[in-house]
Amino acid sequence: MTQPLPTAIIGAGPIGLAAAAHLLARGETPIILEAGPEAAASVRQWGHVRLFSPWSYLTDAPARALLEERGWVAPPDQDYPSGAELVERYLEPLSRHPRIAPHLHLERRVTGVARLGFDKMKTQGRENAPFVLTTAGPHGPERFLARAVIDASGTWRTPNPLGASGVAAAGEKQAAERLFYGIPDVLGAQRERYAGQHTLVVGSGHSAMNALLDLVQLAAQAPGTRVTWALRRANPDSVYGGGANDQLSERGALGQRLRHAVDAGLLNVRSGFRADTVEQQGAQLSVHSGAQRIDRVDRIIVATGFRPDLEMLRELRLDLDPATESPRALAPLIDPNVHSCGTVRPHGALELQQPEPGFYIVGMKSYGRAPTFLMLTGYEQVRSVVAELTGDRVAARDVQLVLPETGVCSVDSGGGCCAATPAGVSLEDFSLPASDPPPFTRVD
Ligand SMILES: Cc1cc2nc3c(=O)[nH]c(=O)nc-3n(C[C@H](O)[C@H](O)[C@H](O)COP(=O)(O)OP(=O)(O)OC[C@H]3O[C@@H](n4cnc5c(N)ncnc54)[C@H](O)[C@@H]3O)c2cc1C
């Protein structure tokens, strides 16, 4: 092998693309393997949703530096883009940048990551073997070699099921045609499916809130539209968030808008509901939680959260928290069972490291099943991870992020999460090397 191997990035979402920009800024070669036909494939699927973070929290410093080289003008800091605008004004131009585009391989879904010639059991010489990534897609199976791997594949493609136990509810698969996992565009492209129908939304996070508020708006326009919200918690008051105390005002406002809609009787609320069975009821569905039932449902929106795809990582040695499925050291900072703040103290390569040297899980996937990930967190993660991978241990350890507080802290895990800290972030400046890095190595 004559060329040094590249660092592979799985996923061209906001964090994967930022990782590429950080690698380029340090004179390294990325190779980005993206499952979708375009970069930011997951964000495109929720393009109709307005973000609760303003632009000032949504872009990464070296990525901006790359774009500015080509005359990019940053959107106004205080504006709140939709997912589609985030793609159009930032992620798409970044993915098409001449320094990034040659390294971006679309329609390559990574199905396996391993050490070349070493299955999980083999130890002797393991750390010197390159990584081999197997992909699937219209190009057929391919293999790519890499010196390090940054898994930024998110969790959007692996939603949790309707069943409250984490496995599919009885009848869930049979009812698939009437179920939607995520946030459908009920006021736009999918309006016809929901107008005049009775929709049950299951879940209590931001996705559920977005779906419920859109449906309430649809109900005001389309006669016969009914909305029911089912959540496991006994009291919906605990999900509305920090309101005016949230340092991200739009995140706080989301919960408050939902509270007003509930108080105004614009939707039915079924708290303490743990879906276990979906039954056909004539042309409609009936959803059960033990002896409780919600009848005459036409559509179900499953907004019960997401989980990381760990199947593709089976041949790697991982150390994940048994509850959150995040890197173990990160779990105490983000586990909603012990940490209610919705934000985390700064962390980087040290907390994200795995028993497999050179392999890191970053971005949304690094939070495993925990729901509170913010893009800024991911940008700081990849800054630190790339510094570590390029031997700059000082920069890798110097994590600097301060995230906006949710205003709903009830438990201080000892990490200082609940101190009143100013919102803001300090990211290092990077200068970009003039020459393009060498091409990637591929093994067919
Ligand atoms: C509706 C919604 C609103 C949000 N709003 C905010 C907000 O306002 N502020 C904020 O900070 N955060 C917000 N987030 C949280 C988070 O910042 C985003 O989800 C963000 O997109 C996460 O970036 P990511 O790069 O980690 O993952 P993703 O954006 O999910 O990108 C992962 C990429 O990997 C690809 N991929 C997946 N599997 C594979 C595979 N096996 N092989 C190859 N490629 C693969 C996907 O196609 C995708 O392009 C929001 C999330 C959602 C869902």
Short mmCIF file of N, CA and C in Angstrom, two decimals, residues 86-185:
data_model
loop_
_atom_site.label_atom_id
_atom_site.label_comp_id
_atom_site.label_asym_id
_atom_site.label_seq_id
_atom_site.Cartn_x
_atom_site.Cartn_y
_atom_site.Cartn_z
N LEU A 86 -31.95 24.05 6.43
CA LEU A 86 -30.63 23.67 6.93
C LEU A 86 -29.85 22.92 5.84
N VAL A 87 -30.55 22.06 5.11
CA VAL A 87 -29.91 21.33 4.01
C VAL A 87 -29.54 22.30 2.89
N GLU A 88 -30.53 23.09 2.47
CA GLU A 88 -30.33 23.94 1.29
C GLU A 88 -29.23 24.98 1.50
N ARG A 89 -29.20 25.59 2.71
CA ARG A 89 -28.30 26.74 2.90
C ARG A 89 -26.96 26.35 3.52
N TYR A 90 -26.86 25.11 4.05
CA TYR A 90 -25.61 24.76 4.74
C TYR A 90 -25.09 23.36 4.34
N LEU A 91 -25.91 22.33 4.54
CA LEU A 91 -25.39 20.97 4.38
C LEU A 91 -25.16 20.61 2.91
N GLU A 92 -26.08 21.04 2.05
CA GLU A 92 -25.93 20.73 0.62
C GLU A 92 -24.68 21.43 0.04
N PRO A 93 -24.54 22.78 0.25
CA PRO A 93 -23.32 23.42 -0.25
C PRO A 93 -22.05 22.80 0.33
N LEU A 94 -22.11 22.38 1.58
CA LEU A 94 -20.92 21.77 2.21
C LEU A 94 -20.59 20.44 1.51
N SER A 95 -21.62 19.64 1.26
CA SER A 95 -21.38 18.32 0.65
C SER A 95 -20.89 18.46 -0.79
N ARG A 96 -21.24 19.58 -1.44
CA ARG A 96 -20.82 19.78 -2.83
C ARG A 96 -19.50 20.55 -2.94
N HIS A 97 -18.96 20.96 -1.81
CA HIS A 97 -17.71 21.72 -1.82
C HIS A 97 -16.61 20.87 -2.49
N PRO A 98 -15.81 21.48 -3.36
CA PRO A 98 -14.81 20.68 -4.09
C PRO A 98 -13.79 19.97 -3.19
N ARG A 99 -13.64 20.42 -1.94
CA ARG A 99 -12.72 19.72 -1.03
C ARG A 99 -13.41 18.49 -0.40
N ILE A 100 -14.73 18.48 -0.37
CA ILE A 100 -15.48 17.40 0.28
C ILE A 100 -16.03 16.41 -0.76
N ALA A 101 -16.62 16.94 -1.83
CA ALA A 101 -17.36 16.10 -2.79
C ALA A 101 -16.55 14.89 -3.30
N PRO A 102 -15.26 15.03 -3.61
CA PRO A 102 -14.54 13.85 -4.14
C PRO A 102 -14.44 12.71 -3.13
N HIS A 103 -14.65 13.02 -1.86
CA HIS A 103 -14.51 11.99 -0.82
C HIS A 103 -15.86 11.44 -0.36
N LEU A 104 -16.94 11.95 -0.95
CA LEU A 104 -18.29 11.56 -0.51
C LEU A 104 -18.84 10.48 -1.44
N HIS A 105 -19.16 9.33 -0.88
CA HIS A 105 -19.66 8.19 -1.67
C HIS A 105 -21.10 7.92 -1.28
N LEU A 106 -22.02 8.29 -2.18
CA LEU A 106 -23.44 8.17 -1.88
C LEU A 106 -23.93 6.76 -2.16
N GLU A 107 -25.09 6.43 -1.61
CA GLU A 107 -25.72 5.11 -1.79
C GLU A 107 -24.78 3.99 -1.39
N ARG A 108 -23.99 4.23 -0.36
CA ARG A 108 -23.15 3.19 0.24
C ARG A 108 -23.58 3.05 1.69
N ARG A 109 -24.48 2.14 1.95
CA ARG A 109 -24.91 1.88 3.35
C ARG A 109 -23.92 0.93 3.98
N VAL A 110 -23.30 1.37 5.04
CA VAL A 110 -22.32 0.51 5.73
C VAL A 110 -23.08 -0.60 6.45
N THR A 111 -22.71 -1.82 6.14
CA THR A 111 -23.38 -2.97 6.77
C THR A 111 -22.47 -3.68 7.77
N GLY A 112 -21.16 -3.39 7.70
CA GLY A 112 -20.25 -4.04 8.64
C GLY A 112 -18.95 -3.26 8.76
N VAL A 113 -18.42 -3.22 9.97
CA VAL A 113 -17.11 -2.62 10.22
C VAL A 113 -16.30 -3.65 11.00
N ALA A 114 -15.08 -3.90 10.56
CA ALA A 114 -14.26 -4.92 11.23
C ALA A 114 -12.79 -4.54 11.09
N ARG A 115 -11.93 -5.28 11.78
CA ARG A 115 -10.48 -5.18 11.56
C ARG A 115 -10.12 -6.19 10.48
N LEU A 116 -9.39 -5.75 9.46
CA LEU A 116 -9.08 -6.63 8.34
C LEU A 116 -8.32 -7.87 8.82
N GLY A 117 -8.93 -9.01 8.62
CA GLY A 117 -8.29 -10.28 8.98
C GLY A 117 -8.42 -10.65 10.44
N PHE A 118 -9.12 -9.85 11.21
CA PHE A 118 -9.25 -10.11 12.66
C PHE A 118 -10.72 -10.09 13.04
N ASP A 119 -11.28 -11.25 13.38
CA ASP A 119 -12.63 -11.18 13.91
C ASP A 119 -12.56 -10.69 15.36
N LYS A 120 -13.70 -10.54 15.98
CA LYS A 120 -13.76 -9.91 17.30
C LYS A 120 -12.89 -10.64 18.34
N MET A 121 -12.74 -11.94 18.18
CA MET A 121 -12.02 -12.75 19.16
C MET A 121 -10.50 -12.57 19.11
N LYS A 122 -9.97 -12.21 17.94
CA LYS A 122 -8.51 -12.22 17.74
C LYS A 122 -7.87 -10.95 18.30
N THR A 123 -6.86 -11.12 19.15
CA THR A 123 -6.25 -9.99 19.84
C THR A 123 -4.86 -9.64 19.29
N GLN A 124 -3.99 -10.67 19.13
CA GLN A 124 -2.58 -10.43 18.79
C GLN A 124 -2.44 -9.62 17.50
N GLY A 125 -1.90 -8.42 17.56
CA GLY A 125 -1.67 -7.60 16.38
C GLY A 125 -2.90 -6.85 15.89
N ARG A 126 -3.98 -6.98 16.62
CA ARG A 126 -5.26 -6.41 16.20
C ARG A 126 -5.19 -4.91 15.92
N GLU A 127 -4.54 -4.16 16.84
CA GLU A 127 -4.57 -2.70 16.73
C GLU A 127 -3.80 -2.18 15.52
N ASN A 128 -2.96 -3.04 14.91
CA ASN A 128 -2.23 -2.59 13.72
C ASN A 128 -2.97 -2.88 12.42
N ALA A 129 -4.05 -3.65 12.51
CA ALA A 129 -4.79 -3.99 11.29
C ALA A 129 -5.70 -2.84 10.89
N PRO A 130 -5.77 -2.53 9.57
CA PRO A 130 -6.71 -1.47 9.17
C PRO A 130 -8.15 -1.90 9.38
N PHE A 131 -9.03 -0.92 9.39
CA PHE A 131 -10.47 -1.24 9.43
C PHE A 131 -10.93 -1.57 8.02
N VAL A 132 -11.90 -2.45 7.93
CA VAL A 132 -12.54 -2.71 6.63
C VAL A 132 -14.04 -2.48 6.80
N LEU A 133 -14.58 -1.63 5.91
CA LEU A 133 -16.00 -1.30 5.97
C LEU A 133 -16.70 -1.93 4.76
N THR A 134 -17.75 -2.66 5.01
CA THR A 134 -18.51 -3.30 3.93
C THR A 134 -19.74 -2.46 3.68
N THR A 135 -20.04 -2.21 2.39
CA THR A 135 -21.23 -1.40 2.08
C THR A 135 -22.17 -2.16 1.15
N ALA A 136 -23.44 -1.75 1.19
CA ALA A 136 -24.45 -2.28 0.26
C ALA A 136 -25.11 -1.09 -0.41
N GLY A 137 -25.71 -1.34 -1.58
CA GLY A 137 -26.39 -0.28 -2.32
C GLY A 137 -26.46 -0.65 -3.78
N PRO A 138 -26.93 0.28 -4.62
CA PRO A 138 -27.09 -0.02 -6.05
C PRO A 138 -25.77 -0.38 -6.74
N HIS A 139 -24.65 0.00 -6.12
CA HIS A 139 -23.34 -0.32 -6.73
C HIS A 139 -22.91 -1.74 -6.38
N GLY A 140 -23.75 -2.44 -5.62
CA GLY A 140 -23.39 -3.79 -5.19
C GLY A 140 -22.50 -3.74 -3.97
N PRO A 141 -22.14 -4.89 -3.42
CA PRO A 141 -21.30 -4.89 -2.22
C PRO A 141 -19.90 -4.36 -2.53
N GLU A 142 -19.40 -3.51 -1.66
CA GLU A 142 -18.04 -2.98 -1.82
C GLU A 142 -17.35 -3.00 -0.47
N ARG A 143 -16.01 -2.92 -0.51
CA ARG A 143 -15.26 -2.85 0.75
C ARG A 143 -14.30 -1.68 0.69
N PHE A 144 -14.17 -0.99 1.80
CA PHE A 144 -13.28 0.17 1.88
C PHE A 144 -12.35 -0.01 3.07
N LEU A 145 -11.09 0.31 2.88
CA LEU A 145 -10.14 0.23 3.99
C LEU A 145 -9.95 1.61 4.61
N ALA A 146 -9.70 1.62 5.90
CA ALA A 146 -9.51 2.91 6.59
C ALA A 146 -8.57 2.72 7.77
N ARG A 147 -7.88 3.81 8.13
CA ARG A 147 -6.98 3.72 9.30
C ARG A 147 -7.74 3.96 10.59
N ALA A 148 -8.84 4.70 10.48
CA ALA A 148 -9.69 4.99 11.65
C ALA A 148 -11.13 5.12 11.14
N VAL A 149 -12.08 4.99 12.04
CA VAL A 149 -13.49 5.08 11.65
C VAL A 149 -14.24 5.99 12.62
N ILE A 150 -14.97 6.95 12.05
CA ILE A 150 -15.85 7.81 12.85
C ILE A 150 -17.28 7.48 12.44
N ASP A 151 -18.02 6.87 13.34
CA ASP A 151 -19.40 6.48 13.04
C ASP A 151 -20.34 7.62 13.39
N ALA A 152 -20.82 8.32 12.35
CA ALA A 152 -21.74 9.46 12.52
C ALA A 152 -23.04 9.14 11.80
N SER A 153 -23.51 7.90 11.97
CA SER A 153 -24.65 7.45 11.17
C SER A 153 -26.00 7.77 11.81
N GLY A 154 -25.99 8.47 12.94
CA GLY A 154 -27.25 8.90 13.54
C GLY A 154 -28.09 7.72 14.02
N THR A 155 -29.35 8.02 14.33
CA THR A 155 -30.27 6.96 14.77
C THR A 155 -31.61 7.03 14.03
N TRP A 156 -31.73 8.00 13.14
CA TRP A 156 -33.01 8.26 12.48
C TRP A 156 -33.55 7.03 11.74
N ARG A 157 -32.66 6.22 11.21
CA ARG A 157 -33.11 5.06 10.41
C ARG A 157 -33.53 3.88 11.28
N THR A 158 -33.35 3.98 12.59
CA THR A 158 -33.73 2.86 13.46
C THR A 158 -34.63 3.37 14.61
N PRO A 159 -35.89 3.66 14.27
CA PRO A 159 -36.81 4.16 15.30
C PRO A 159 -37.22 3.05 16.26
N ASN A 160 -37.60 3.45 17.47
CA ASN A 160 -38.18 2.51 18.44
C ASN A 160 -39.57 2.09 17.97
N PRO A 161 -40.00 0.92 18.41
CA PRO A 161 -41.34 0.48 18.00
C PRO A 161 -42.43 1.14 18.83
N LEU A 162 -43.67 0.87 18.47
CA LEU A 162 -44.83 1.33 19.22
C LEU A 162 -44.90 0.65 20.59
N GLY A 163 -44.55 -0.63 20.63
CA GLY A 163 -44.65 -1.41 21.87
C GLY A 163 -43.84 -0.76 22.98
N ALA A 164 -44.50 -0.55 24.14
CA ALA A 164 -43.86 0.17 25.24
C ALA A 164 -42.70 -0.62 25.85
N SER A 165 -42.64 -1.92 25.59
CA SER A 165 -41.54 -2.72 26.15
C SER A 165 -40.29 -2.67 25.27
N GLY A 166 -40.35 -1.93 24.18
CA GLY A 166 -39.17 -1.83 23.31
C GLY A 166 -39.16 -2.87 22.21
N VAL A 167 -40.11 -3.79 22.24
CA VAL A 167 -40.28 -4.73 21.12
C VAL A 167 -41.64 -4.42 20.49
N ALA A 168 -41.81 -4.86 19.24
CA ALA A 168 -43.05 -4.53 18.53
C ALA A 168 -44.27 -4.98 19.34
N ALA A 169 -45.29 -4.15 19.37
CA ALA A 169 -46.56 -4.54 20.02
C ALA A 169 -47.17 -5.67 19.20
N ALA A 170 -47.98 -6.49 19.84
CA ALA A 170 -48.69 -7.53 19.09
C ALA A 170 -49.53 -6.84 18.01
N GLY A 171 -49.44 -7.30 16.80
CA GLY A 171 -50.22 -6.72 15.70
C GLY A 171 -49.59 -5.48 15.08
N GLU A 172 -48.46 -5.02 15.63
CA GLU A 172 -47.83 -3.78 15.10
C GLU A 172 -47.40 -3.96 13.64
N LYS A 173 -46.78 -5.09 13.36
CA LYS A 173 -46.27 -5.30 11.99
C LYS A 173 -47.43 -5.42 10.99
N GLN A 174 -48.50 -6.10 11.41
CA GLN A 174 -49.65 -6.28 10.52
C GLN A 174 -50.33 -4.94 10.21
N ALA A 175 -50.20 -3.99 11.14
CA ALA A 175 -50.87 -2.69 10.95
C ALA A 175 -49.95 -1.68 10.26
N ALA A 176 -48.81 -2.15 9.74
CA ALA A 176 -47.74 -1.26 9.26
C ALA A 176 -48.24 -0.17 8.30
N GLU A 177 -49.21 -0.50 7.49
CA GLU A 177 -49.66 0.44 6.47
C GLU A 177 -50.25 1.72 7.10
N ARG A 178 -50.75 1.60 8.34
CA ARG A 178 -51.38 2.74 9.02
C ARG A 178 -50.46 3.40 10.04
N LEU A 179 -49.24 2.91 10.12
CA LEU A 179 -48.28 3.46 11.09
C LEU A 179 -47.23 4.32 10.39
N PHE A 180 -46.80 5.37 11.07
CA PHE A 180 -45.68 6.17 10.56
C PHE A 180 -44.71 6.37 11.72
N TYR A 181 -43.43 6.08 11.49
CA TYR A 181 -42.40 6.23 12.52
C TYR A 181 -41.66 7.54 12.24
N GLY A 182 -41.76 8.51 13.15
CA GLY A 182 -41.09 9.79 12.95
C GLY A 182 -42.10 10.92 12.96
N ILE A 183 -41.87 11.90 12.06
CA ILE A 183 -42.74 13.09 12.04
C ILE A 183 -43.24 13.29 10.61
N PRO A 184 -44.44 12.82 10.29
CA PRO A 184 -44.93 13.00 8.92
C PRO A 184 -45.27 14.46 8.63
N ASP A 185 -45.26 14.82 7.36
CA ASP A 185 -45.56 16.19 6.96
C ASP A 185 -47.07 16.34 6.79
#
